[in-house]
Amino acid sequence: MLRVCCFIVVFILCACNNRTRGETPLTVNNDLYVVDIDHADRENIVYSAVFGKLKTVVLGANDSVLIGEISKMQVGRDGIFVLDRNQTKGVYLFSSDGAFVRRFGSVGNGPGEYIAPFDFSLDQKNDELFILDGSKQRINKYDIGTGKFIGYITVNPKGGTRSYHIQYNEGALFADAFFGQSSKESYLLQKIDTATGVQQNAYLNNLYNQRWENLQEIEPTVFYSVDRESSRFVERFMDTVIYVSSKEVKPYLVVKTEKWMRAKDWKKFEKDKMSPTFLMTLFSAGKIFGISDYIEKKGSFIYFGYYDGRKADAVVYHVKTKETKLVGGIKDDLLFKKDVSMTLYTVLGCTTDKGVYFYDNNPSGNLKSCAVDGVLSPKLDNLDELKQLDENSNPVIFYYEYKN
């Protein structure tokens, strides 16, 4: 226990002593979760031990609307919001059963239009949707109930940073921050005014991310919603997950391992930094990095994936016992028959306090084959519909509801 306490104190002191100019200090967290990967045993995960039921949602199955893929999704009281970042380039709202409701804005240069919708977030208290146009560095605002364009703000209008991800936590809007090569400042997170776009606070100097900054490698996700009040923030080389809310920004969870990828490790590969195969080069270092697919059930467990060399791995941290367990295997006995040992590659969509959403962007492939071959659970809803999927079908969403 003494070693762990000392580790936490050193971590917090180092972070505070290396603040850059203009950076807002983090709130001290004396209850920081420490995930010790190096000394963890493995355990198997069975979905039915965590989730009570599974629901499938085929988006727009009875409508003419087609989206290319899901790049991000969020669930609110109005339904399921999805972003197609690369193909149809838009944000769509579907009902909880998958019926198309509306699209927000469109591609163009006019009012309410955007060039490159890279991210979005919801203000459910005021019934507003924020869409970040990465090209213009603008955030368009729309009324969720009507789809009407309300107005826009420019992110940090004085310049100096670019943002590609946003997150609204009740009462505050946050964005990530990227700097040019000549900048004397460098921090990872900023709080911006929802009315003006002006930066209110800046957090996390780039030491947290091992001084990594490469605009050729923008990550698809850095914010993970947990509830309306708070979210979690983590970038590729950060060994610390940050708690973000309108009231405080603080270290929340830290990964303890001797193998974490540090700046000194990847710098030896820096000459290949702009190469499209740069990440594959990093894998050869045999280091751990890349916290992703973060799932948290408050008061129960925290799950996330990461890379260990070339191998993708995952860990579960049990909050009540403070135990760390590596994931030995995953059995989805809600999607598949009890006697079938198979997994389906799906992507984490989002989490709520009631469950977890995943999605399949290519459902006419393995998912349809599993439905036709009879290996899916006979209790699965929409089973006949899954058998009829084709190359023109929209993505399929899987909602796993927590047990009470």
Short mmCIF file of C-alpha atoms in Angstrom, two decimals:
data_model
loop_
_atom_site.label_atom_id
_atom_site.label_comp_id
_atom_site.label_asym_id
_atom_site.label_seq_id
_atom_site.Cartn_x
_atom_site.Cartn_y
_atom_site.Cartn_z
CA MET A 1 0.00 0.00 0.00
CA LEU A 2 2.88 2.39 0.83
CA ARG A 3 4.45 1.87 -2.61
CA VAL A 4 1.15 2.60 -4.34
CA CYS A 5 0.59 5.79 -2.29
CA CYS A 6 4.10 7.01 -3.08
CA PHE A 7 3.53 6.26 -6.77
CA ILE A 8 0.37 8.37 -6.78
CA VAL A 9 2.02 11.28 -4.97
CA VAL A 10 5.01 11.29 -7.33
CA PHE A 11 2.70 11.16 -10.34
CA ILE A 12 0.64 14.15 -9.20
CA LEU A 13 3.71 16.22 -8.22
CA CYS A 14 5.42 15.58 -11.56
CA ALA A 15 2.29 16.59 -13.45
CA CYS A 16 1.93 19.82 -11.46
CA ASN A 17 5.61 20.78 -11.68
CA ASN A 18 5.65 20.46 -15.48
CA ARG A 19 2.76 22.80 -16.27
CA THR A 20 3.13 24.97 -19.36
CA ARG A 21 2.30 28.66 -19.53
CA GLY A 22 -1.43 29.32 -19.28
CA GLU A 23 -2.26 25.77 -18.21
CA THR A 24 -4.93 25.31 -15.55
CA PRO A 25 -3.85 22.97 -12.73
CA LEU A 26 -5.74 19.73 -12.33
CA THR A 27 -7.80 18.92 -9.26
CA VAL A 28 -5.83 16.60 -6.95
CA ASN A 29 -7.41 13.15 -6.76
CA ASN A 30 -6.55 11.14 -3.65
CA ASP A 31 -8.68 8.22 -4.86
CA LEU A 32 -6.86 7.64 -8.15
CA TYR A 33 -7.47 4.14 -9.53
CA VAL A 34 -4.18 2.29 -10.15
CA VAL A 35 -4.36 -0.46 -12.78
CA ASP A 36 -1.31 -2.68 -12.29
CA ILE A 37 -0.93 -4.63 -15.53
CA ASP A 38 2.44 -6.21 -14.74
CA HIS A 39 1.17 -8.19 -11.75
CA ALA A 40 -2.33 -9.08 -12.96
CA ASP A 41 -3.75 -12.57 -13.50
CA ARG A 42 -6.10 -13.35 -16.37
CA GLU A 43 -9.82 -13.99 -16.15
CA ASN A 44 -12.42 -14.90 -18.75
CA ILE A 45 -15.42 -12.68 -19.47
CA VAL A 46 -18.89 -14.10 -20.02
CA TYR A 47 -21.39 -11.50 -21.22
CA SER A 48 -24.33 -12.99 -19.34
CA ALA A 49 -22.49 -12.38 -16.07
CA VAL A 50 -22.60 -8.63 -16.71
CA PHE A 51 -25.51 -8.05 -19.09
CA GLY A 52 -29.10 -9.15 -18.69
CA LYS A 53 -30.30 -8.85 -22.29
CA LEU A 54 -29.28 -7.92 -25.81
CA LYS A 55 -31.22 -5.83 -28.33
CA THR A 56 -30.33 -5.44 -32.03
CA VAL A 57 -31.13 -2.28 -34.02
CA VAL A 58 -30.91 -2.16 -37.82
CA LEU A 59 -30.72 1.53 -38.70
CA GLY A 60 -33.26 2.75 -41.22
CA ALA A 61 -34.39 -0.76 -42.16
CA ASN A 62 -37.81 0.49 -43.30
CA ASP A 63 -36.62 3.86 -44.63
CA SER A 64 -34.84 4.98 -47.77
CA VAL A 65 -31.99 6.72 -45.90
CA LEU A 66 -28.58 5.12 -46.28
CA ILE A 67 -25.44 6.02 -44.37
CA GLY A 68 -22.00 4.76 -45.24
CA GLU A 69 -20.71 3.90 -41.80
CA ILE A 70 -20.83 4.87 -38.17
CA SER A 71 -17.81 6.90 -37.06
CA LYS A 72 -19.29 7.87 -33.70
CA MET A 73 -22.56 7.36 -31.86
CA GLN A 74 -24.27 8.75 -28.79
CA VAL A 75 -27.61 7.91 -27.20
CA GLY A 76 -29.91 10.55 -25.75
CA ARG A 77 -33.52 10.75 -24.69
CA ASP A 78 -34.49 11.56 -28.32
CA GLY A 79 -32.89 8.41 -29.74
CA ILE A 80 -29.64 7.27 -31.33
CA PHE A 81 -27.33 9.89 -32.87
CA VAL A 82 -24.71 8.68 -35.37
CA LEU A 83 -21.95 10.43 -37.31
CA ASP A 84 -20.78 9.24 -40.72
CA ARG A 85 -17.50 11.11 -40.93
CA ASN A 86 -16.16 9.87 -44.26
CA GLN A 87 -18.88 8.83 -46.70
CA THR A 88 -22.19 10.68 -46.42
CA LYS A 89 -20.58 13.21 -44.04
CA GLY A 90 -23.40 13.97 -41.68
CA VAL A 91 -25.00 13.46 -38.27
CA TYR A 92 -28.26 11.50 -38.17
CA LEU A 93 -30.91 10.83 -35.55
CA PHE A 94 -32.70 7.47 -35.38
CA SER A 95 -35.32 6.30 -32.93
CA SER A 96 -34.38 3.68 -30.35
CA ASP A 97 -35.84 1.08 -32.74
CA GLY A 98 -33.78 2.32 -35.69
CA ALA A 99 -36.36 4.39 -37.59
CA PHE A 100 -34.87 7.42 -39.33
CA VAL A 101 -35.88 10.75 -37.76
CA ARG A 102 -33.70 13.46 -39.33
CA ARG A 103 -30.32 14.59 -40.55
CA PHE A 104 -28.69 17.69 -39.05
CA GLY A 105 -27.21 20.11 -41.59
CA SER A 106 -25.51 19.11 -44.82
CA VAL A 107 -22.23 19.50 -46.70
CA GLY A 108 -21.62 23.00 -48.05
CA ASN A 109 -20.57 26.54 -47.17
CA GLY A 110 -23.95 28.02 -46.29
CA PRO A 111 -25.56 28.62 -42.90
CA GLY A 112 -25.92 25.36 -41.01
CA GLU A 113 -23.63 23.52 -43.43
CA TYR A 114 -20.18 22.05 -42.88
CA ILE A 115 -17.22 20.74 -44.86
CA ALA A 116 -15.81 18.03 -42.60
CA PRO A 117 -18.01 16.96 -39.65
CA PHE A 118 -15.42 15.30 -37.45
CA ASP A 119 -17.25 15.05 -34.12
CA PHE A 120 -20.45 15.93 -32.30
CA SER A 121 -21.84 16.13 -28.77
CA LEU A 122 -25.21 16.62 -27.06
CA ASP A 123 -26.52 19.23 -24.65
CA GLN A 124 -29.62 17.38 -23.52
CA LYS A 125 -30.62 19.96 -20.93
CA ASN A 126 -31.01 22.66 -23.59
CA ASP A 127 -31.95 20.19 -26.37
CA GLU A 128 -29.00 21.21 -28.57
CA LEU A 129 -26.60 19.31 -30.81
CA PHE A 130 -23.03 20.53 -31.45
CA ILE A 131 -21.27 19.46 -34.67
CA LEU A 132 -17.54 20.22 -35.03
CA ASP A 133 -16.44 21.09 -38.57
CA GLY A 134 -12.77 20.15 -38.49
CA SER A 135 -12.05 22.04 -41.71
CA LYS A 136 -13.50 25.39 -40.65
CA GLN A 137 -12.82 24.92 -36.93
CA ARG A 138 -16.44 25.84 -36.27
CA ILE A 139 -19.04 24.24 -34.05
CA ASN A 140 -22.53 24.40 -35.52
CA LYS A 141 -25.48 24.32 -33.12
CA TYR A 142 -28.82 22.67 -33.96
CA ASP A 143 -32.12 22.24 -32.17
CA ILE A 144 -32.46 18.51 -31.53
CA GLY A 145 -36.25 18.53 -31.58
CA THR A 146 -36.61 20.29 -34.95
CA GLY A 147 -33.20 19.98 -36.62
CA LYS A 148 -33.15 23.76 -37.09
CA PHE A 149 -29.76 25.47 -37.31
CA ILE A 150 -29.27 27.81 -34.34
CA GLY A 151 -25.86 29.34 -35.03
CA TYR A 152 -22.16 28.62 -34.74
CA ILE A 153 -19.05 29.44 -32.75
CA THR A 154 -15.41 29.37 -33.86
CA VAL A 155 -13.16 27.24 -31.68
CA ASN A 156 -10.61 29.47 -29.97
CA PRO A 157 -11.13 32.34 -32.47
CA LYS A 158 -7.81 33.99 -31.57
CA GLY A 159 -6.09 31.02 -33.17
CA GLY A 160 -3.09 28.97 -32.07
CA THR A 161 -4.86 25.62 -31.79
CA ARG A 162 -6.90 23.21 -33.87
CA SER A 163 -9.49 20.80 -32.46
CA TYR A 164 -10.91 17.55 -33.82
CA HIS A 165 -12.95 16.23 -30.88
CA ILE A 166 -15.52 17.87 -28.63
CA GLN A 167 -17.41 16.80 -25.52
CA TYR A 168 -20.27 18.54 -23.73
CA ASN A 169 -20.62 17.74 -20.05
CA GLU A 170 -23.57 19.41 -18.42
CA GLY A 171 -22.61 23.07 -18.14
CA ALA A 172 -19.32 22.97 -20.10
CA LEU A 173 -17.93 22.28 -23.58
CA PHE A 174 -14.47 20.74 -23.98
CA ALA A 175 -12.24 20.19 -27.02
CA ASP A 176 -8.85 18.63 -27.66
CA ALA A 177 -5.99 20.88 -28.82
CA PHE A 178 -3.28 20.56 -31.48
CA PHE A 179 -0.51 23.12 -32.07
CA GLY A 180 1.70 24.12 -34.96
CA GLN A 181 5.39 23.24 -35.01
CA SER A 182 6.43 26.79 -34.07
CA SER A 183 4.18 27.07 -31.02
CA LYS A 184 5.82 27.60 -27.63
CA GLU A 185 2.77 26.17 -25.87
CA SER A 186 1.33 22.69 -26.04
CA TYR A 187 -1.54 21.28 -24.03
CA LEU A 188 -4.05 18.56 -24.82
CA LEU A 189 -7.42 19.74 -23.51
CA GLN A 190 -9.32 23.03 -23.44
CA LYS A 191 -12.60 24.27 -22.05
CA ILE A 192 -14.39 26.67 -24.40
CA ASP A 193 -17.26 29.09 -23.99
CA THR A 194 -20.44 27.73 -25.59
CA ALA A 195 -21.52 31.24 -26.64
CA THR A 196 -18.25 32.61 -28.07
CA GLY A 197 -15.86 29.69 -28.61
CA VAL A 198 -13.22 31.54 -26.58
CA GLN A 199 -10.93 29.36 -24.52
CA GLN A 200 -11.70 29.51 -20.80
CA ASN A 201 -9.15 27.02 -19.48
CA ALA A 202 -6.34 24.83 -20.79
CA TYR A 203 -5.28 21.52 -19.24
CA LEU A 204 -2.67 18.76 -19.61
CA ASN A 205 0.70 19.70 -21.08
CA ASN A 206 1.91 17.29 -23.72
CA LEU A 207 4.12 15.43 -21.24
CA TYR A 208 0.94 13.51 -20.45
CA ASN A 209 0.99 12.19 -24.03
CA GLN A 210 4.76 11.62 -24.14
CA ARG A 211 5.18 14.83 -26.21
CA TRP A 212 3.39 13.16 -29.12
CA GLU A 213 1.80 15.40 -31.74
CA ASN A 214 1.18 14.26 -35.30
CA LEU A 215 -1.70 15.74 -37.27
CA GLN A 216 -1.39 12.86 -39.74
CA GLU A 217 -2.60 10.53 -36.97
CA ILE A 218 -5.83 12.02 -35.57
CA GLU A 219 -7.46 9.43 -33.32
CA PRO A 220 -11.12 8.55 -33.87
CA THR A 221 -11.99 8.81 -30.16
CA VAL A 222 -10.46 10.66 -27.21
CA PHE A 223 -13.61 11.37 -25.12
CA TYR A 224 -15.69 8.59 -23.56
CA SER A 225 -19.09 9.55 -22.15
CA VAL A 226 -19.94 8.04 -18.77
CA ASP A 227 -22.95 10.11 -17.74
CA ARG A 228 -24.40 13.56 -18.46
CA GLU A 229 -22.18 15.20 -15.86
CA SER A 230 -18.81 13.70 -16.73
CA SER A 231 -16.69 11.97 -19.36
CA ARG A 232 -13.20 10.47 -19.59
CA PHE A 233 -10.36 11.82 -21.76
CA VAL A 234 -7.33 9.87 -22.98
CA GLU A 235 -5.00 10.11 -25.99
CA ARG A 236 -2.76 7.51 -27.59
CA PHE A 237 0.35 7.60 -25.40
CA MET A 238 -1.31 8.75 -22.18
CA ASP A 239 -1.04 6.24 -19.33
CA THR A 240 -3.59 8.29 -17.39
CA VAL A 241 -7.34 8.56 -17.96
CA ILE A 242 -8.65 12.02 -17.08
CA TYR A 243 -12.00 12.76 -15.41
CA VAL A 244 -13.68 15.73 -17.12
CA SER A 245 -16.70 17.69 -15.87
CA SER A 246 -17.88 21.29 -15.62
CA LYS A 247 -16.71 21.34 -12.00
CA GLU A 248 -13.30 19.71 -12.21
CA VAL A 249 -10.67 18.08 -14.41
CA LYS A 250 -8.54 15.53 -12.58
CA PRO A 251 -6.48 12.33 -12.98
CA TYR A 252 -8.88 9.42 -12.61
CA LEU A 253 -7.07 6.20 -13.50
CA VAL A 254 -3.41 5.47 -14.15
CA VAL A 255 -1.86 2.37 -15.75
CA LYS A 256 1.11 1.01 -13.82
CA THR A 257 3.56 -0.95 -15.98
CA GLU A 258 7.27 -0.95 -16.76
CA LYS A 259 6.45 -1.45 -20.46
CA TRP A 260 4.57 1.80 -21.18
CA MET A 261 5.65 3.56 -24.38
CA ARG A 262 7.54 6.70 -23.36
CA ALA A 263 8.77 9.59 -25.51
CA LYS A 264 12.31 8.21 -25.44
CA ASP A 265 11.03 4.92 -26.90
CA TRP A 266 9.19 6.18 -29.95
CA LYS A 267 11.65 8.98 -30.67
CA LYS A 268 14.04 6.42 -32.11
CA PHE A 269 11.40 5.87 -34.84
CA GLU A 270 10.72 9.59 -35.35
CA LYS A 271 12.30 9.72 -38.81
CA ASP A 272 9.44 7.48 -39.98
CA LYS A 273 6.81 9.56 -38.18
CA MET A 274 5.01 10.70 -41.33
CA SER A 275 4.94 7.23 -42.86
CA PRO A 276 1.48 5.62 -43.22
CA THR A 277 2.97 2.48 -41.61
CA PHE A 278 4.38 4.36 -38.62
CA LEU A 279 2.11 2.65 -36.09
CA MET A 280 3.18 -0.76 -37.34
CA THR A 281 6.75 0.36 -36.78
CA LEU A 282 5.89 1.32 -33.21
CA PHE A 283 4.45 -2.12 -32.56
CA SER A 284 7.92 -3.59 -33.05
CA ALA A 285 9.13 -1.76 -29.93
CA GLY A 286 7.23 -4.28 -27.80
CA LYS A 287 5.78 -1.55 -25.58
CA ILE A 288 2.32 -0.95 -24.11
CA PHE A 289 0.25 2.03 -25.27
CA GLY A 290 -3.09 3.07 -26.72
CA ILE A 291 -5.88 2.97 -24.12
CA SER A 292 -9.14 2.58 -26.06
CA ASP A 293 -12.68 1.15 -25.90
CA TYR A 294 -13.12 2.51 -22.39
CA ILE A 295 -16.20 1.16 -20.59
CA GLU A 296 -17.12 2.08 -17.03
CA LYS A 297 -19.97 0.82 -14.90
CA LYS A 298 -19.92 3.13 -11.91
CA GLY A 299 -19.11 1.44 -8.64
CA SER A 300 -18.51 -1.90 -10.37
CA PHE A 301 -15.80 -2.16 -13.04
CA ILE A 302 -13.69 -0.37 -15.65
CA TYR A 303 -12.73 -2.09 -18.89
CA PHE A 304 -10.40 -0.89 -21.64
CA GLY A 305 -8.24 -2.24 -24.44
CA TYR A 306 -4.61 -1.42 -25.29
CA TYR A 307 -1.68 -2.61 -27.40
CA ASP A 308 1.08 -4.76 -25.94
CA GLY A 309 3.60 -4.80 -28.76
CA ARG A 310 1.79 -6.17 -31.81
CA LYS A 311 -0.91 -7.82 -29.70
CA ALA A 312 -4.23 -6.22 -28.80
CA ASP A 313 -5.06 -6.89 -25.16
CA ALA A 314 -7.61 -5.75 -22.57
CA VAL A 315 -7.98 -5.34 -18.83
CA VAL A 316 -10.76 -5.21 -16.26
CA TYR A 317 -10.37 -3.22 -13.06
CA HIS A 318 -12.79 -4.22 -10.30
CA VAL A 319 -13.62 -1.02 -8.44
CA LYS A 320 -14.83 -2.56 -5.17
CA THR A 321 -11.90 -4.92 -4.68
CA LYS A 322 -9.32 -2.74 -6.51
CA GLU A 323 -8.18 -5.84 -8.39
CA THR A 324 -6.74 -5.74 -11.91
CA LYS A 325 -7.44 -8.68 -14.22
CA LEU A 326 -6.20 -9.17 -17.76
CA VAL A 327 -8.88 -10.45 -20.13
CA GLY A 328 -8.17 -14.10 -20.90
CA GLY A 329 -11.12 -14.60 -23.23
CA ILE A 330 -14.55 -13.20 -24.05
CA LYS A 331 -17.63 -15.36 -24.59
CA ASP A 332 -20.68 -13.54 -25.95
CA ASP A 333 -23.33 -16.00 -24.86
CA LEU A 334 -26.10 -13.45 -25.49
CA LEU A 335 -25.37 -13.02 -29.20
CA PHE A 336 -24.35 -16.61 -29.91
CA LYS A 337 -25.77 -19.96 -28.87
CA LYS A 338 -24.51 -21.23 -25.51
CA ASP A 339 -22.43 -24.00 -27.09
CA VAL A 340 -20.81 -21.77 -29.74
CA SER A 341 -17.36 -20.32 -29.05
CA MET A 342 -17.28 -17.43 -31.51
CA THR A 343 -16.83 -13.68 -31.42
CA LEU A 344 -18.04 -11.02 -33.83
CA TYR A 345 -15.83 -8.01 -34.50
CA THR A 346 -17.85 -5.00 -33.40
CA VAL A 347 -16.87 -1.46 -32.46
CA LEU A 348 -17.67 0.26 -29.16
CA GLY A 349 -20.27 2.93 -29.84
CA CYS A 350 -21.00 4.49 -26.46
CA THR A 351 -21.97 3.69 -22.90
CA THR A 352 -24.78 4.84 -20.63
CA ASP A 353 -25.53 4.14 -16.99
CA LYS A 354 -27.88 1.38 -18.17
CA GLY A 355 -25.77 -0.44 -20.76
CA VAL A 356 -23.27 -0.51 -23.62
CA TYR A 357 -23.74 0.02 -27.37
CA PHE A 358 -21.61 -1.62 -30.06
CA TYR A 359 -22.00 -1.50 -33.85
CA ASP A 360 -21.11 -3.48 -36.97
CA ASN A 361 -20.38 -1.35 -40.05
CA ASN A 362 -20.38 -4.34 -42.40
CA PRO A 363 -23.36 -6.40 -41.25
CA SER A 364 -23.85 -8.16 -44.60
CA GLY A 365 -20.60 -10.01 -43.97
CA ASN A 366 -19.95 -12.09 -40.86
CA LEU A 367 -23.14 -11.08 -39.04
CA LYS A 368 -25.40 -12.22 -41.86
CA SER A 369 -23.40 -15.44 -42.27
CA CYS A 370 -23.81 -16.19 -38.55
CA ALA A 371 -27.56 -15.56 -38.78
CA VAL A 372 -27.96 -17.79 -41.85
CA ASP A 373 -25.74 -20.54 -40.43
CA GLY A 374 -27.84 -20.71 -37.27
CA VAL A 375 -25.11 -19.98 -34.72
CA LEU A 376 -26.77 -16.88 -33.27
CA SER A 377 -28.93 -17.19 -30.18
CA PRO A 378 -32.52 -18.21 -31.06
CA LYS A 379 -33.66 -15.65 -28.44
CA LEU A 380 -32.13 -12.81 -30.47
CA ASP A 381 -34.64 -10.23 -31.68
CA ASN A 382 -34.73 -9.30 -35.39
CA LEU A 383 -33.12 -12.64 -36.29
CA ASP A 384 -35.08 -12.98 -39.54
CA GLU A 385 -34.18 -9.41 -40.48
CA LEU A 386 -30.49 -10.13 -39.94
CA LYS A 387 -30.72 -13.00 -42.42
CA GLN A 388 -31.92 -10.57 -45.10
CA LEU A 389 -29.04 -8.10 -44.80
CA ASP A 390 -27.23 -7.14 -48.02
CA GLU A 391 -24.47 -4.79 -49.16
CA ASN A 392 -26.90 -1.85 -49.10
CA SER A 393 -27.90 -2.38 -45.49
CA ASN A 394 -27.12 0.23 -42.87
CA PRO A 395 -24.93 -0.62 -39.87
CA VAL A 396 -26.42 -2.77 -37.12
CA ILE A 397 -26.27 -1.68 -33.48
CA PHE A 398 -26.12 -4.04 -30.49
CA TYR A 399 -27.34 -2.80 -27.12
CA TYR A 400 -26.24 -4.82 -24.08
CA GLU A 401 -28.24 -3.86 -20.98
CA TYR A 402 -26.61 -4.25 -17.58
CA LYS A 403 -28.11 -6.60 -15.04
CA ASN A 404 -29.84 -4.85 -12.14
#
